[in-house]
């Protein structure tokens, strides 16, 4: 059941909130008739405020109605009253529906609120001796509908939101992770609009739809980031859209299919919507990758990075054997694509296997630093021990800088300070004549040792 007090507190508009608070207070004190009248009053104020903001953004239809309202606001003559009655009777909710501020079901429910408000405010509409007497349940239902449909939502238009996301996907200043989800998806609560958003990013991520401002591959990569964020919010919605669109993937060229798997293969929802034929094809591609090739294509690196995902290793059994055979630098490049706990036990050995300064720097940057969030104290101790014992790691020019980054990422671990103190002490002992490789930047960050 909706917690009305929480929903009232979440009202987007400080101008409308006092009316909503008053309507809720009437309901809470048992005044059902007053609650219904005030709820409708708040609905009118909320829709007018949203239309005003959309009109400021250049929406023509909203502007027409807002101009009509503003011409009579502040007036009390009969003509002004008739104008506002005409607005409230039908045009207000109709315009809100057209502007996608509400959907058709919400329009019907809010129109019932309007009719009940008229019965509450005008007893003469009822037959003599049969005055409309709404129950508290009626008042609560109307308030809950108004909160869910309008009051907690900022004035975002469905079509506008979809268009803005389309633009943002191609923007050079694209921000990944949850930005689009938090800024747009979370602000548009209507299921139809959310479905359109999910459909848009799913099409791009899967099918590499052509766009004029950026390459289809680049937009697809960004769309996959958005889809991952959407999946954390509504798995069923994302699953349904994937189920509709994955069959179209089989009609795309092989390289498009492989890139799509690399982008979305970390999502269990993706594999739920694929068939065994596609999974066998992808596993065959993985098995056919030459791990000793001079270079691997980006989509092959993306595919191999799925070895970090527990469920995918079972679906694509060729992943682990190919990953194990990779030389050190391609292996680090795969880890950089999708860091995870799976790779952590391999990090110390990879540092030990680095037999040149540049290789050690690359392995540290691509594998160790990217996996830092997944380390525990035991892992950190093993990594630092391998690091300091290898001259190629210890005395590579970029390693002191990498060490400082790793320290900041792991200093919170219990026992990390002792591990780092052992590391810096050992580095100084091994090369007492060269201060640069004493890792003094890390040593200066360490708290003083406890007094004995």
XYZ file of C-alpha atoms in Angstrom:
452
model
C 0.000 0.000 0.000
C 1.284 3.476 -0.880
C 2.608 5.444 2.098
C 0.788 8.723 1.533
C 2.968 10.758 3.881
C 6.142 9.712 2.038
C 4.542 10.496 -1.325
C 3.331 13.888 -0.125
C 6.858 14.723 1.043
C 8.171 13.751 -2.393
C 6.014 16.315 -4.210
C 8.184 18.013 -6.830
C 6.711 21.531 -6.620
C 7.098 23.764 -3.545
C 4.186 25.860 -4.859
C 1.788 22.915 -5.073
C 2.991 21.051 -1.988
C 0.993 23.153 0.557
C -2.250 22.242 -1.235
C -1.328 18.553 -1.201
C -0.361 18.711 2.472
C -3.718 20.323 3.271
C -5.615 17.676 1.274
C -3.746 14.926 3.146
C -4.469 16.612 6.487
C -8.194 16.638 5.672
C -8.054 12.929 4.843
C -6.066 12.155 8.002
C -8.635 13.964 10.185
C -11.610 12.216 8.590
C -12.835 15.036 6.305
C -13.311 13.045 3.117
C -15.328 15.706 1.272
C -12.746 18.436 1.909
C -9.899 16.085 1.000
C -11.428 15.359 -2.421
C -12.083 19.046 -3.156
C -8.543 20.032 -2.185
C -7.013 17.124 -4.107
C -8.657 18.350 -7.303
C -7.518 21.898 -6.528
C -3.953 20.618 -6.202
C -4.282 18.663 -9.470
C -5.292 21.827 -11.324
C -2.436 23.811 -9.778
C 0.072 21.043 -10.556
C -0.935 20.642 -14.198
C -1.009 24.409 -14.790
C 2.477 24.791 -13.295
C 3.832 21.957 -15.451
C 2.223 23.343 -18.594
C 3.713 26.741 -17.798
C 7.186 25.228 -17.642
C 6.662 23.313 -20.870
C 5.408 26.505 -22.503
C 8.627 28.242 -21.432
C 10.483 25.426 -23.214
C 8.628 26.246 -26.426
C 5.790 23.712 -26.400
C 3.124 25.355 -28.545
C 0.039 23.518 -27.290
C 0.991 24.110 -23.674
C 1.650 27.755 -24.460
C -1.836 28.257 -25.926
C -3.587 27.012 -22.793
C -1.211 28.817 -20.433
C -1.802 32.111 -22.254
C -5.558 31.604 -21.928
C -5.213 30.968 -18.195
C -2.867 33.888 -17.599
C -5.276 36.307 -19.291
C -7.932 35.679 -16.639
C -5.786 35.033 -13.573
C -6.402 37.651 -10.905
C -9.837 38.496 -12.318
C -13.151 37.659 -10.634
C -15.700 38.681 -13.257
C -18.134 36.196 -14.767
C -16.165 35.837 -18.020
C -12.968 34.918 -16.171
C -14.803 32.376 -14.062
C -16.373 30.789 -17.153
C -12.948 30.581 -18.808
C -11.441 28.747 -15.837
C -14.462 26.480 -15.619
C -13.954 25.579 -19.277
C -10.264 24.884 -18.611
C -10.929 22.709 -15.579
C -13.878 20.884 -17.130
C -11.932 19.255 -19.909
C -9.050 21.094 -21.468
C -6.675 20.800 -18.540
C -6.604 17.002 -18.367
C -6.853 16.661 -22.144
C -3.800 18.850 -22.617
C -1.930 16.962 -19.899
C -2.702 13.732 -21.773
C -1.618 15.195 -25.108
C 1.622 16.493 -23.586
C 2.236 13.027 -22.067
C 2.185 14.319 -18.505
C -0.332 11.552 -17.788
C -1.425 8.420 -19.639
C -4.921 7.354 -20.694
C -5.643 5.309 -17.551
C -4.513 8.127 -15.287
C -6.623 10.563 -17.306
C -9.707 8.443 -16.655
C -9.011 8.221 -12.923
C -8.298 11.941 -12.588
C -11.462 12.756 -14.500
C -13.379 10.666 -11.960
C -11.726 12.779 -9.247
C -13.042 15.873 -11.036
C -16.572 14.452 -11.141
C -16.463 13.482 -7.465
C -15.113 16.922 -6.593
C -18.126 18.503 -8.323
C -20.499 16.298 -6.319
C -18.685 17.237 -3.108
C -18.622 20.968 -3.810
C -22.129 21.216 -5.315
C -24.682 19.198 -3.320
C -27.444 20.494 -5.610
C -26.161 18.116 -8.293
C -27.530 15.179 -6.275
C -31.240 14.343 -5.954
C -33.029 16.004 -3.041
C -32.243 14.188 0.195
C -29.473 12.120 -1.442
C -26.388 14.233 -0.826
C -23.130 12.672 -2.067
C -21.199 11.378 0.943
C -17.744 10.129 -0.062
C -15.982 7.671 2.182
C -12.450 8.047 3.519
C -11.474 5.213 1.216
C -12.698 7.298 -1.735
C -10.659 10.273 -0.557
C -7.560 8.154 -0.063
C -7.902 6.535 -3.488
C -8.192 9.892 -5.229
C -5.213 11.318 -3.335
C -3.118 8.237 -4.102
C -3.976 8.466 -7.829
C -3.071 12.161 -7.953
C 0.216 11.558 -6.149
C 1.191 8.661 -8.377
C 0.093 10.321 -11.623
C 1.196 13.902 -11.061
C 2.430 15.284 -7.777
C 5.674 13.330 -7.387
C 6.770 13.843 -11.001
C 8.622 16.796 -12.439
C 7.295 18.214 -15.741
C 9.015 15.814 -18.149
C 7.374 15.033 -21.460
C 7.634 11.502 -22.747
C 8.498 12.389 -26.339
C 10.900 15.088 -25.189
C 12.703 12.711 -22.842
C 13.197 10.129 -25.585
C 14.486 12.822 -27.969
C 16.891 14.157 -25.348
C 18.332 10.711 -24.668
C 18.790 10.217 -28.409
C 20.759 13.471 -28.452
C 22.770 12.615 -25.336
C 23.837 9.267 -26.744
C 25.591 11.133 -29.558
C 26.898 13.989 -27.407
C 30.674 14.269 -27.120
C 30.203 14.996 -23.419
C 28.342 11.728 -22.768
C 28.473 10.691 -19.110
C 28.226 6.988 -18.466
C 26.985 4.887 -15.589
C 23.719 6.096 -14.061
C 23.554 9.669 -15.372
C 20.845 9.126 -17.982
C 18.947 6.706 -15.756
C 18.929 9.108 -12.811
C 18.261 12.227 -14.863
C 15.579 10.888 -17.187
C 14.411 7.337 -16.497
C 13.902 7.958 -12.776
C 12.076 11.220 -13.463
C 9.561 9.701 -15.876
C 7.473 7.205 -13.963
C 4.989 6.445 -16.689
C 5.400 2.916 -17.957
C 4.811 3.775 -21.625
C 7.612 6.347 -21.650
C 9.999 4.071 -19.773
C 9.293 1.326 -22.259
C 10.181 3.673 -25.117
C 13.437 4.628 -23.398
C 14.398 0.993 -22.878
C 13.417 0.138 -26.436
C 15.589 2.977 -27.774
C 18.774 1.994 -25.954
C 18.180 -1.727 -26.567
C 17.914 -1.177 -30.318
C 21.129 0.817 -30.375
C 23.054 -1.553 -28.102
C 22.014 -4.681 -29.976
C 21.626 -3.636 -33.592
C 24.007 -0.675 -34.007
C 21.389 1.648 -35.487
C 22.936 4.309 -37.719
C 23.037 7.873 -36.381
C 24.199 11.087 -38.005
C 26.278 12.560 -35.188
C 28.381 9.589 -34.056
C 29.339 6.147 -35.285
C 26.800 3.394 -34.742
C 29.375 1.380 -32.756
C 30.138 4.251 -30.388
C 26.460 4.953 -29.732
C 25.847 1.242 -29.214
C 28.561 1.128 -26.552
C 26.944 4.057 -24.747
C 23.473 2.580 -25.086
C 24.714 -0.624 -23.439
C 25.803 1.420 -20.412
C 22.308 2.907 -20.194
C 20.643 -0.479 -20.614
C 22.694 -1.911 -17.759
C 21.513 0.941 -15.524
C 17.903 0.412 -16.633
C 18.159 -3.322 -15.905
C 19.040 -2.547 -12.289
C 15.755 -0.685 -12.037
C 13.324 -2.896 -13.959
C 14.568 -6.323 -15.029
C 11.213 -7.386 -16.455
C 10.988 -4.366 -18.737
C 14.511 -4.860 -20.077
C 13.935 -8.598 -20.489
C 10.798 -7.979 -22.545
C 12.528 -5.540 -24.871
C 15.486 -7.871 -25.320
C 13.113 -10.725 -26.098
C 11.523 -8.641 -28.852
C 14.792 -7.462 -30.402
C 17.293 -10.307 -29.960
C 15.766 -12.254 -32.907
C 16.684 -9.307 -35.157
C 20.308 -9.709 -34.092
C 20.557 -12.981 -36.036
C 19.947 -11.013 -39.236
C 22.922 -8.725 -38.610
C 26.489 -9.358 -39.865
C 28.666 -11.577 -37.703
C 30.844 -8.724 -36.452
C 27.759 -6.809 -35.271
C 26.545 -9.909 -33.428
C 29.901 -10.381 -31.718
C 30.076 -6.748 -30.641
C 26.538 -6.984 -29.248
C 27.501 -10.022 -27.166
C 30.589 -8.237 -25.923
C 28.503 -5.245 -24.833
C 25.587 -7.071 -23.240
C 26.907 -10.532 -22.410
C 27.441 -9.578 -18.767
C 23.650 -9.296 -18.382
C 21.968 -12.560 -17.471
C 18.834 -11.101 -19.079
C 20.595 -11.119 -22.437
C 21.335 -14.835 -22.248
C 17.790 -15.571 -21.060
C 16.509 -14.163 -24.344
C 18.972 -15.970 -26.648
C 18.571 -19.453 -28.068
C 21.051 -22.364 -27.904
C 21.959 -21.904 -31.556
C 23.297 -18.389 -30.973
C 25.115 -19.466 -27.813
C 26.787 -22.345 -29.671
C 27.804 -19.979 -32.463
C 29.376 -17.537 -30.017
C 31.174 -20.330 -28.178
C 32.527 -21.522 -31.527
C 33.850 -18.036 -32.274
C 35.559 -17.913 -28.880
C 37.110 -21.329 -29.409
C 38.419 -20.165 -32.787
C 40.276 -17.135 -31.384
C 44.026 -17.581 -31.767
C 45.416 -16.595 -28.341
C 48.918 -16.227 -29.797
C 47.895 -13.848 -32.603
C 49.975 -10.689 -32.846
C 46.925 -8.645 -31.928
C 43.311 -9.311 -31.016
C 40.351 -7.429 -32.455
C 38.481 -5.220 -29.967
C 35.356 -7.378 -30.203
C 37.443 -10.449 -29.400
C 38.848 -8.724 -26.311
C 35.298 -7.801 -25.287
C 34.135 -11.378 -25.771
C 37.012 -12.820 -23.756
C 36.381 -10.345 -20.943
C 33.099 -12.175 -20.287
C 35.200 -14.864 -18.609
C 34.851 -12.669 -15.499
C 31.095 -13.386 -15.346
C 30.322 -16.615 -13.497
C 27.205 -17.564 -15.438
C 28.759 -16.837 -18.816
C 31.669 -19.207 -18.212
C 29.137 -22.037 -17.992
C 27.347 -20.922 -21.172
C 30.569 -20.393 -23.137
C 32.980 -23.104 -21.929
C 35.627 -22.070 -24.466
C 36.280 -18.796 -22.617
C 38.569 -20.052 -19.847
C 40.901 -22.194 -21.985
C 41.467 -19.356 -24.464
C 41.961 -16.783 -21.700
C 44.520 -18.967 -19.947
C 46.584 -19.244 -23.145
C 46.767 -15.498 -23.750
C 50.172 -13.836 -23.467
C 50.617 -11.397 -20.620
C 49.717 -8.096 -22.334
C 46.551 -9.325 -24.114
C 45.500 -10.959 -20.856
C 45.896 -7.633 -19.055
C 43.941 -5.906 -21.834
C 41.082 -8.383 -21.376
C 41.048 -7.722 -17.623
C 40.933 -3.977 -18.239
C 37.756 -4.485 -20.268
C 35.829 -6.026 -17.387
C 37.669 -6.031 -14.035
C 36.293 -8.469 -11.507
C 36.940 -10.752 -8.585
C 37.586 -13.662 -10.952
C 40.895 -12.132 -12.036
C 42.247 -11.246 -8.573
C 44.031 -14.577 -7.815
C 45.942 -14.209 -11.083
C 47.371 -10.730 -10.451
C 50.427 -11.624 -8.367
C 51.518 -14.249 -10.867
C 51.080 -11.789 -13.741
C 53.400 -9.310 -12.024
C 55.960 -12.050 -11.499
C 55.773 -12.962 -15.186
C 56.404 -9.395 -16.368
C 59.983 -9.499 -17.671
C 60.443 -5.881 -18.742
C 59.753 -2.466 -17.253
C 57.119 -1.541 -19.860
C 55.336 -4.880 -19.523
C 55.242 -4.519 -15.754
C 53.766 -1.020 -16.073
C 51.075 -2.201 -18.497
C 50.119 -5.203 -16.367
C 49.891 -3.027 -13.286
C 47.822 -0.346 -14.995
C 45.450 -2.609 -16.933
C 45.053 -5.491 -14.494
C 46.108 -4.625 -10.947
C 44.761 -1.075 -10.710
C 41.463 -1.866 -12.427
C 40.882 -4.797 -10.058
C 41.799 -2.803 -6.937
C 38.156 -2.531 -5.756
C 37.969 -6.339 -5.604
C 41.093 -6.945 -3.491
C 41.043 -8.105 0.105
C 43.986 -7.867 2.499
C 45.360 -11.277 1.584
C 45.202 -10.442 -2.128
C 46.894 -7.103 -1.558
C 49.703 -8.719 0.412
C 50.329 -11.230 -2.398
C 50.345 -8.508 -5.050
C 52.745 -6.279 -3.106
C 55.058 -9.191 -2.387
C 55.253 -10.114 -6.089
C 55.716 -6.458 -6.973
C 58.604 -5.726 -4.625
C 60.392 -8.999 -5.334
C 60.503 -8.338 -9.096
C 63.088 -5.809 -10.194
C 61.143 -5.249 -13.442
C 58.111 -4.208 -11.412
C 59.872 -2.440 -8.579
C 62.138 -0.270 -10.709
C 59.892 0.590 -13.664
C 59.552 4.365 -13.909
C 55.737 4.529 -13.652
C 55.408 2.059 -10.793
C 55.765 4.550 -7.897
C 52.844 6.481 -9.377
C 50.840 3.273 -9.800
C 51.660 2.315 -6.204
C 50.207 5.563 -4.902
C 46.966 4.931 -6.834
C 46.760 1.397 -5.477
C 47.449 2.566 -1.937
C 44.598 5.068 -2.054
C 42.283 2.347 -3.355
C 43.223 -0.202 -0.662
C 44.169 1.796 2.429
C 40.742 1.104 3.951
C 41.357 -2.658 4.111
C 42.111 -4.086 7.558
C 45.819 -4.780 7.721
C 46.575 -2.794 4.551
C 48.811 -0.315 6.370
C 51.058 -3.111 7.623
C 51.233 -4.634 4.123
C 52.207 -1.304 2.611
C 54.743 -0.587 5.359
C 56.389 -3.941 4.656
C 56.388 -3.112 0.943
C 58.059 0.298 1.294
C 60.577 -0.998 3.829
C 61.534 -3.870 1.559
C 61.850 -1.557 -1.475
C 64.251 0.679 0.452
C 66.339 -2.279 1.572
C 66.632 -3.634 -1.978
C 67.754 -0.332 -3.507
C 69.129 1.886 -0.719
C 71.074 4.066 -3.175
C 68.112 5.203 -5.296
C 65.458 7.136 -3.394
C 63.018 7.284 -6.318
C 62.338 3.579 -5.929
C 61.808 3.802 -2.165
C 58.147 4.623 -2.948
C 58.413 7.651 -0.700
C 55.013 9.027 -1.832
C 53.318 5.972 -0.356
C 55.589 5.933 2.702
C 54.596 9.536 3.478
C 50.917 8.551 3.421
C 51.383 5.788 6.003
C 50.536 6.556 9.627
C 53.443 6.201 12.093
C 53.947 2.670 13.381
C 52.485 1.937 16.813
C 54.837 2.381 19.736
C 56.141 -0.805 21.253
